[in-house]
Short mmCIF file of C-alpha atoms in Angstrom, two decimals:
data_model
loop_
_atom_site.label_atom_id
_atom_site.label_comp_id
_atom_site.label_asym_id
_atom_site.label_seq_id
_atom_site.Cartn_x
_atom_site.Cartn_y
_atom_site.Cartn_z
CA UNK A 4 -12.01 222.41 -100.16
CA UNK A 5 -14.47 223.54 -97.44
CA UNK A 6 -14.11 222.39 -93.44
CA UNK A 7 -16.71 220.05 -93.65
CA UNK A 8 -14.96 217.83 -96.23
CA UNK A 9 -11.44 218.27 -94.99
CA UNK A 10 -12.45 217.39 -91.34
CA UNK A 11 -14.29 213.91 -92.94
CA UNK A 12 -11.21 213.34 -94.49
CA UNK A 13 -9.36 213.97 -91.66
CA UNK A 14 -11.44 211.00 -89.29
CA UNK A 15 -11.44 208.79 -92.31
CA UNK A 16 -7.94 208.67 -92.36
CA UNK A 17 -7.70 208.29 -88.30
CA UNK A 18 -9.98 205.33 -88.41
CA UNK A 19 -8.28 203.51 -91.04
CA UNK A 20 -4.58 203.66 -88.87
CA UNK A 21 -6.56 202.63 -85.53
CA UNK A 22 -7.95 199.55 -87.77
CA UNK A 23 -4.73 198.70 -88.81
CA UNK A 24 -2.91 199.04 -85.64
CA UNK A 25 -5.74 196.90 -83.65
CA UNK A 26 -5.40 193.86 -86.34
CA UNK A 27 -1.75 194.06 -86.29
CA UNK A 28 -2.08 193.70 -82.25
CA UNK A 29 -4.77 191.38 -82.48
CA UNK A 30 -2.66 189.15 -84.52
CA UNK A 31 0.60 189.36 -82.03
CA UNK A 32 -1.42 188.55 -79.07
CA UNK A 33 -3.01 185.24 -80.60
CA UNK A 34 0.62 184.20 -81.76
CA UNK A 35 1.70 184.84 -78.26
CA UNK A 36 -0.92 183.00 -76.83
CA UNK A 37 -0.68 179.46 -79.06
CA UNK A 38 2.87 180.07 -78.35
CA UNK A 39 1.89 179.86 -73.99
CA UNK A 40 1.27 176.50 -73.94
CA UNK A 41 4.25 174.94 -74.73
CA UNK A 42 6.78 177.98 -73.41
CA UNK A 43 4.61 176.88 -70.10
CA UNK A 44 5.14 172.77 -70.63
CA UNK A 45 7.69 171.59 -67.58
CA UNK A 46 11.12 170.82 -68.47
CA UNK A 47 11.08 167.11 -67.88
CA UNK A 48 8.05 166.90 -70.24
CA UNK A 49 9.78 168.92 -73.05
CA UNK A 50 12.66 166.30 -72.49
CA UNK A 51 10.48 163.64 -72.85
CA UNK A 52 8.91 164.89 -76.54
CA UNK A 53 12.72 165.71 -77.96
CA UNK A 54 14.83 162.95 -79.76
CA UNK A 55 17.27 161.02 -77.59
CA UNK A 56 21.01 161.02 -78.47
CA UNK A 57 22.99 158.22 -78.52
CA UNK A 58 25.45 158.25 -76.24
CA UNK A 59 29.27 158.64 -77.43
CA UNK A 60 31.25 155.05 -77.84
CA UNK A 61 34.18 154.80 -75.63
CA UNK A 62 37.52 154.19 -77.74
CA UNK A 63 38.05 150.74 -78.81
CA UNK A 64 34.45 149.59 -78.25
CA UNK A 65 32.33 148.12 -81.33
CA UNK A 66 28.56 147.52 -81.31
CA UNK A 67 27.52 143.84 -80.14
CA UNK A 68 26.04 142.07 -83.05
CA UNK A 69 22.56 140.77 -82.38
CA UNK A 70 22.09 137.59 -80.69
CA UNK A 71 20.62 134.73 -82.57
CA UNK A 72 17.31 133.78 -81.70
CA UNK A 73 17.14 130.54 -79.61
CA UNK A 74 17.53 127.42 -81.43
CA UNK A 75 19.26 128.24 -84.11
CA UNK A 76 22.78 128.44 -81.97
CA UNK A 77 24.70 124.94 -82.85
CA UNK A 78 26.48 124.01 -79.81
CA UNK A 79 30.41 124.64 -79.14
CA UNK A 80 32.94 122.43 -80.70
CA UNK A 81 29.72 120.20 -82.55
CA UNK A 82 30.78 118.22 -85.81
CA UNK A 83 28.44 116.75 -88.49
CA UNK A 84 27.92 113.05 -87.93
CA UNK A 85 30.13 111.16 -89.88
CA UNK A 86 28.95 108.69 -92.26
CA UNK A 87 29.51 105.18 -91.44
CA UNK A 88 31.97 103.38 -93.62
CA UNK A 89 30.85 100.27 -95.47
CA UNK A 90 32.18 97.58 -94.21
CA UNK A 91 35.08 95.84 -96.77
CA UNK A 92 33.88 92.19 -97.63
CA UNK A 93 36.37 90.28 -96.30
CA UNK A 94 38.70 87.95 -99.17
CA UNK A 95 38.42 84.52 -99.53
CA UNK A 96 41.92 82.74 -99.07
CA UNK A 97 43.88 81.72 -102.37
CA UNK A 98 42.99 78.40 -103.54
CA UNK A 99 46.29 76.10 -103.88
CA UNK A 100 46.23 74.53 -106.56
CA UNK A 101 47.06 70.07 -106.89
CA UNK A 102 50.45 69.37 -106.58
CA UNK A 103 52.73 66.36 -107.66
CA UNK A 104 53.74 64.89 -111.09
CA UNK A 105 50.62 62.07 -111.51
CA UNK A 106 48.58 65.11 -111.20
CA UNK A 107 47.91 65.52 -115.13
CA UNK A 108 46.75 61.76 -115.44
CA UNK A 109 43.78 62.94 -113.28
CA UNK A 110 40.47 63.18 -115.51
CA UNK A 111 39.68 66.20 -116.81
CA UNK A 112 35.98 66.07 -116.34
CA UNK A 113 33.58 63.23 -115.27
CA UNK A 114 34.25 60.80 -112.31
CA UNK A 115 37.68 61.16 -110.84
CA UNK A 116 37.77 64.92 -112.04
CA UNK A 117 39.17 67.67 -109.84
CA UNK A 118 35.73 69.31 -109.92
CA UNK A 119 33.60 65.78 -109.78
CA UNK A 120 35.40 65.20 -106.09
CA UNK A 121 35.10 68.41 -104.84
CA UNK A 122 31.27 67.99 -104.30
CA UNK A 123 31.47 64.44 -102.94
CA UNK A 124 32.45 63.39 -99.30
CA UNK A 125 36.30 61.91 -99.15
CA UNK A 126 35.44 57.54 -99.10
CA UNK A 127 32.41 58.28 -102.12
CA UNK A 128 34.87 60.38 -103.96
CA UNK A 129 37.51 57.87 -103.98
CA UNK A 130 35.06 55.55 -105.06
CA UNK A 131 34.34 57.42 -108.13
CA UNK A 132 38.28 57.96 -108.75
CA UNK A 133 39.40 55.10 -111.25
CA UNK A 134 42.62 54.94 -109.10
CA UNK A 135 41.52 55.14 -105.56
CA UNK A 136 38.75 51.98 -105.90
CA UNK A 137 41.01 49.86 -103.74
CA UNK A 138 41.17 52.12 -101.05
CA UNK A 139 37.35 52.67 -101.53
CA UNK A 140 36.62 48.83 -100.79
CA UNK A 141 38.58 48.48 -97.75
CA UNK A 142 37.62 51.16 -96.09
CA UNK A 143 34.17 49.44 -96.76
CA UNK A 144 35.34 46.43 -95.31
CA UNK A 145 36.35 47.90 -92.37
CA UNK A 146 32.99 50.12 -92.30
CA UNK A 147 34.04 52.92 -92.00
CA UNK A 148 33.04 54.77 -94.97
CA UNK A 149 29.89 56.70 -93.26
CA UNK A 150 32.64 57.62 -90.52
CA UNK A 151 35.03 59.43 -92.62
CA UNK A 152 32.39 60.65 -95.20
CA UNK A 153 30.77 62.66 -92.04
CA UNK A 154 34.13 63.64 -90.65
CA UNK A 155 34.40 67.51 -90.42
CA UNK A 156 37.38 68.78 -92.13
CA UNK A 157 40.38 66.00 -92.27
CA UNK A 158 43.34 65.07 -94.25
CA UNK A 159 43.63 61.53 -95.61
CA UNK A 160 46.54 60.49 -97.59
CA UNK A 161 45.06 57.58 -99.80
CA UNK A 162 47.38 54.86 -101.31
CA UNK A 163 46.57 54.60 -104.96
CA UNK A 164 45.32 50.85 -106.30
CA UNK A 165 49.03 51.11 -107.32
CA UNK A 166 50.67 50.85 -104.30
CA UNK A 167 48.18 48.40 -103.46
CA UNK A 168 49.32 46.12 -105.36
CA UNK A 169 52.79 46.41 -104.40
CA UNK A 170 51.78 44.33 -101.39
CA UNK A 171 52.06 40.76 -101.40
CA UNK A 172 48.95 39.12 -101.97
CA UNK A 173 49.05 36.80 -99.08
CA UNK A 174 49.63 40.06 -96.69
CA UNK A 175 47.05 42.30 -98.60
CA UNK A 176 44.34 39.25 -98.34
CA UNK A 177 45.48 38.82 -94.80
CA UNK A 178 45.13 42.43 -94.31
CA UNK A 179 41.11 42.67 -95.63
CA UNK A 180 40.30 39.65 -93.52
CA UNK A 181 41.33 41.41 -90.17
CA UNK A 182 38.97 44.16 -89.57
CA UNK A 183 40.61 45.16 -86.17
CA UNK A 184 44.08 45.51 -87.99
CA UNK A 185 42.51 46.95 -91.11
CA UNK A 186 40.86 49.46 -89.67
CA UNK A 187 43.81 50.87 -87.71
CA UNK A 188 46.29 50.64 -90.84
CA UNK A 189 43.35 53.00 -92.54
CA UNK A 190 43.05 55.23 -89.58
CA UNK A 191 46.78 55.62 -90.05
CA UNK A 192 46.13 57.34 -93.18
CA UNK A 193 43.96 60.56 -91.67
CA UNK A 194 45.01 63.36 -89.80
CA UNK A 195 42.68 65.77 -88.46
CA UNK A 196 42.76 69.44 -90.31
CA UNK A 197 42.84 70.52 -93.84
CA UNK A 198 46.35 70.42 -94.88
CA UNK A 199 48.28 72.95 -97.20
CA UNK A 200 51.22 71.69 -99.24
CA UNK A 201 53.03 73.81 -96.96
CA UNK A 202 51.67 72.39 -94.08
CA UNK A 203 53.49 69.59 -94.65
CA UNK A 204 56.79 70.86 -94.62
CA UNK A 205 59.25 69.22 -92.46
CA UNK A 206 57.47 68.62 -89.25
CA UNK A 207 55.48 65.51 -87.78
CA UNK A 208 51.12 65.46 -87.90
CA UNK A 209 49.09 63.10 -85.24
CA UNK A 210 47.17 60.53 -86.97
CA UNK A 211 43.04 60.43 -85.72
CA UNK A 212 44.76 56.65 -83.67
CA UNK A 213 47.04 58.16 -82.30
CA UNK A 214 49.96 57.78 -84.15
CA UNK A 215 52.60 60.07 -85.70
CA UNK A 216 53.72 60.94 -89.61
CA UNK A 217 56.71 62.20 -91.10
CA UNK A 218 56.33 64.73 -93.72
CA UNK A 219 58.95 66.68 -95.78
CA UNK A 220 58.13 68.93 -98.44
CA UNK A 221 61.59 69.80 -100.48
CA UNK A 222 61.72 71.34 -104.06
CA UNK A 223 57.95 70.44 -104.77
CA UNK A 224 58.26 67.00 -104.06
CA UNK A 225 55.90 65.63 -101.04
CA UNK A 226 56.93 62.37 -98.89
CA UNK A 227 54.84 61.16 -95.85
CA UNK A 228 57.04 58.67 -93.96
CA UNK A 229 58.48 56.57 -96.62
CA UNK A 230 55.87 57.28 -99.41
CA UNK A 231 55.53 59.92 -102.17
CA UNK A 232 52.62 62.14 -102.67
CA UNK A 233 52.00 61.64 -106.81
CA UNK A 234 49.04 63.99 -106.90
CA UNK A 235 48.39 65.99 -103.57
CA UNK A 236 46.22 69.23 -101.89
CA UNK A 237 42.57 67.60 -103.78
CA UNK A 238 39.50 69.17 -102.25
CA UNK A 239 36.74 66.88 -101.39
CA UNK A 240 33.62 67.91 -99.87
CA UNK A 241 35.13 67.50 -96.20
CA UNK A 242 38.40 66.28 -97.01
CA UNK A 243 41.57 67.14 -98.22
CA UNK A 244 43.16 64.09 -100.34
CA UNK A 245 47.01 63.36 -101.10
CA UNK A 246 47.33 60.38 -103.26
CA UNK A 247 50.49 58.65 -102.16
CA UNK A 248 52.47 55.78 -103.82
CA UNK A 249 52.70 52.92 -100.94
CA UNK A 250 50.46 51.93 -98.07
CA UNK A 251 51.63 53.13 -94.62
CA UNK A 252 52.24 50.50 -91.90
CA UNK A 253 51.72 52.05 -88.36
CA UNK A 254 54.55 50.70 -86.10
#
């Protein structure tokens, strides 16, 4: 190989090292400068851009659960309403049935009959009674069958057209001709109230005049004064009847 071609081999290879070494320091130099900007950032700023860390929990302490958003908090110590409680229909009181042995010889339907009185006012339901007519037409006499027939809840104790005619004739005609004294013998006969059976135990009941009765009420068997109650605790439409065997006399 002659001079001439060793020395061009010679600067080729010198040029190709300086290119190599000049990229290689080109390259470092731009790294190091993209690199400058943040290396020169201020610390407070490079604190800012970096992830904050929770701090540690002291021992014993839990995390607060969220608080729920307003409104839907129920207040302390509140209850659902309660619902009201029907009211309880109050029961009707147990109807007594009539007492008293001539009780059977009542009708069993028709005029007279337990059910036929019950819608009729006391003197009209007598009326329709084939045993009470007497009683009926003196209290007519007297007038004072729209009186009792409007009376408001009363106990009459009506002598049957038996006992009726256990008074003398003379007295009983001398009794319908005196209205004064009629009326007050049949005003002895009515007490104000609704009497029970048991009502009438021993004990004494006002009469609407004024006067006073005697009732007793032993093993089932009725007496007011000095009469017997044959068929007793009827329902009328405003009355309650006791059909008794004689006619009381007021003293």
């Amino acid at each position: 190989m002659n001079r001439t071609a060793l020395l061009a081999s010679a600067l080729a290879a010198a040029a190709l090292t300086g290119a190599c070494g000049t990229a290689g320091t080109t390259t470092t130099m731009s790294n190091k400068a993209a690199a400058a900007p943040f290396l020169q950032r201020p610390p407070e700023l490079l604190r800012a851009t970096q992830p904050e860390t929770p701090a540690p929990m002291s021992p014993g302490e839990t995390m607060s659960p969220e608080s729920p958003s307003p409104g839907m908090t129920e207040s302390p110590g509140a209850t659902p309403a309660t619902p009201a409680t029907p009211a309880t229909p109050s029961t009707p009181g147990a109807v007594v049935p009539p007492v008293g042995p001539a009780c059977k010889s009542l009708p069993s339907s028709g005029p007279g009959s337990l059910s036929d009185m019950a819608g009729k006012p006391v003197v009209t339901a007598a009326a329709s009674s084939p045993t009470l007519t007497t009683f009926a037409a003196a209290v007519k006499r007297a007038d004072l069958t729209e009186t009792l027939n409007k009376a408001k809840d009363i106990t009459v104790f009506i002598p049957s057209n038996e006992a009726f005619s256990k008074v003398p004739k003379d007295k009983l005609s001398q009794l319908l001709g005196d209205k004064q004294k009629l009326t007050k013998v049949l005003n002895y006969h009515v007490v104000e109230g609704r009497k029970t059976p048991d009502d009438l135990k021993q004990g004494t009941l006002q009469t609407i005049d004024g006067g006073e009765l005697i009732t007793k009420n032993e093993n089932g068997e009725i007496t007011v004064n000095d009469a017997k109650v044959t068929c007793g605790n009827i329902t009328t439409a405003n009355a309650t009847v006791y059909i008794i065997d004689k006619v009381l006399q007021p003293e």
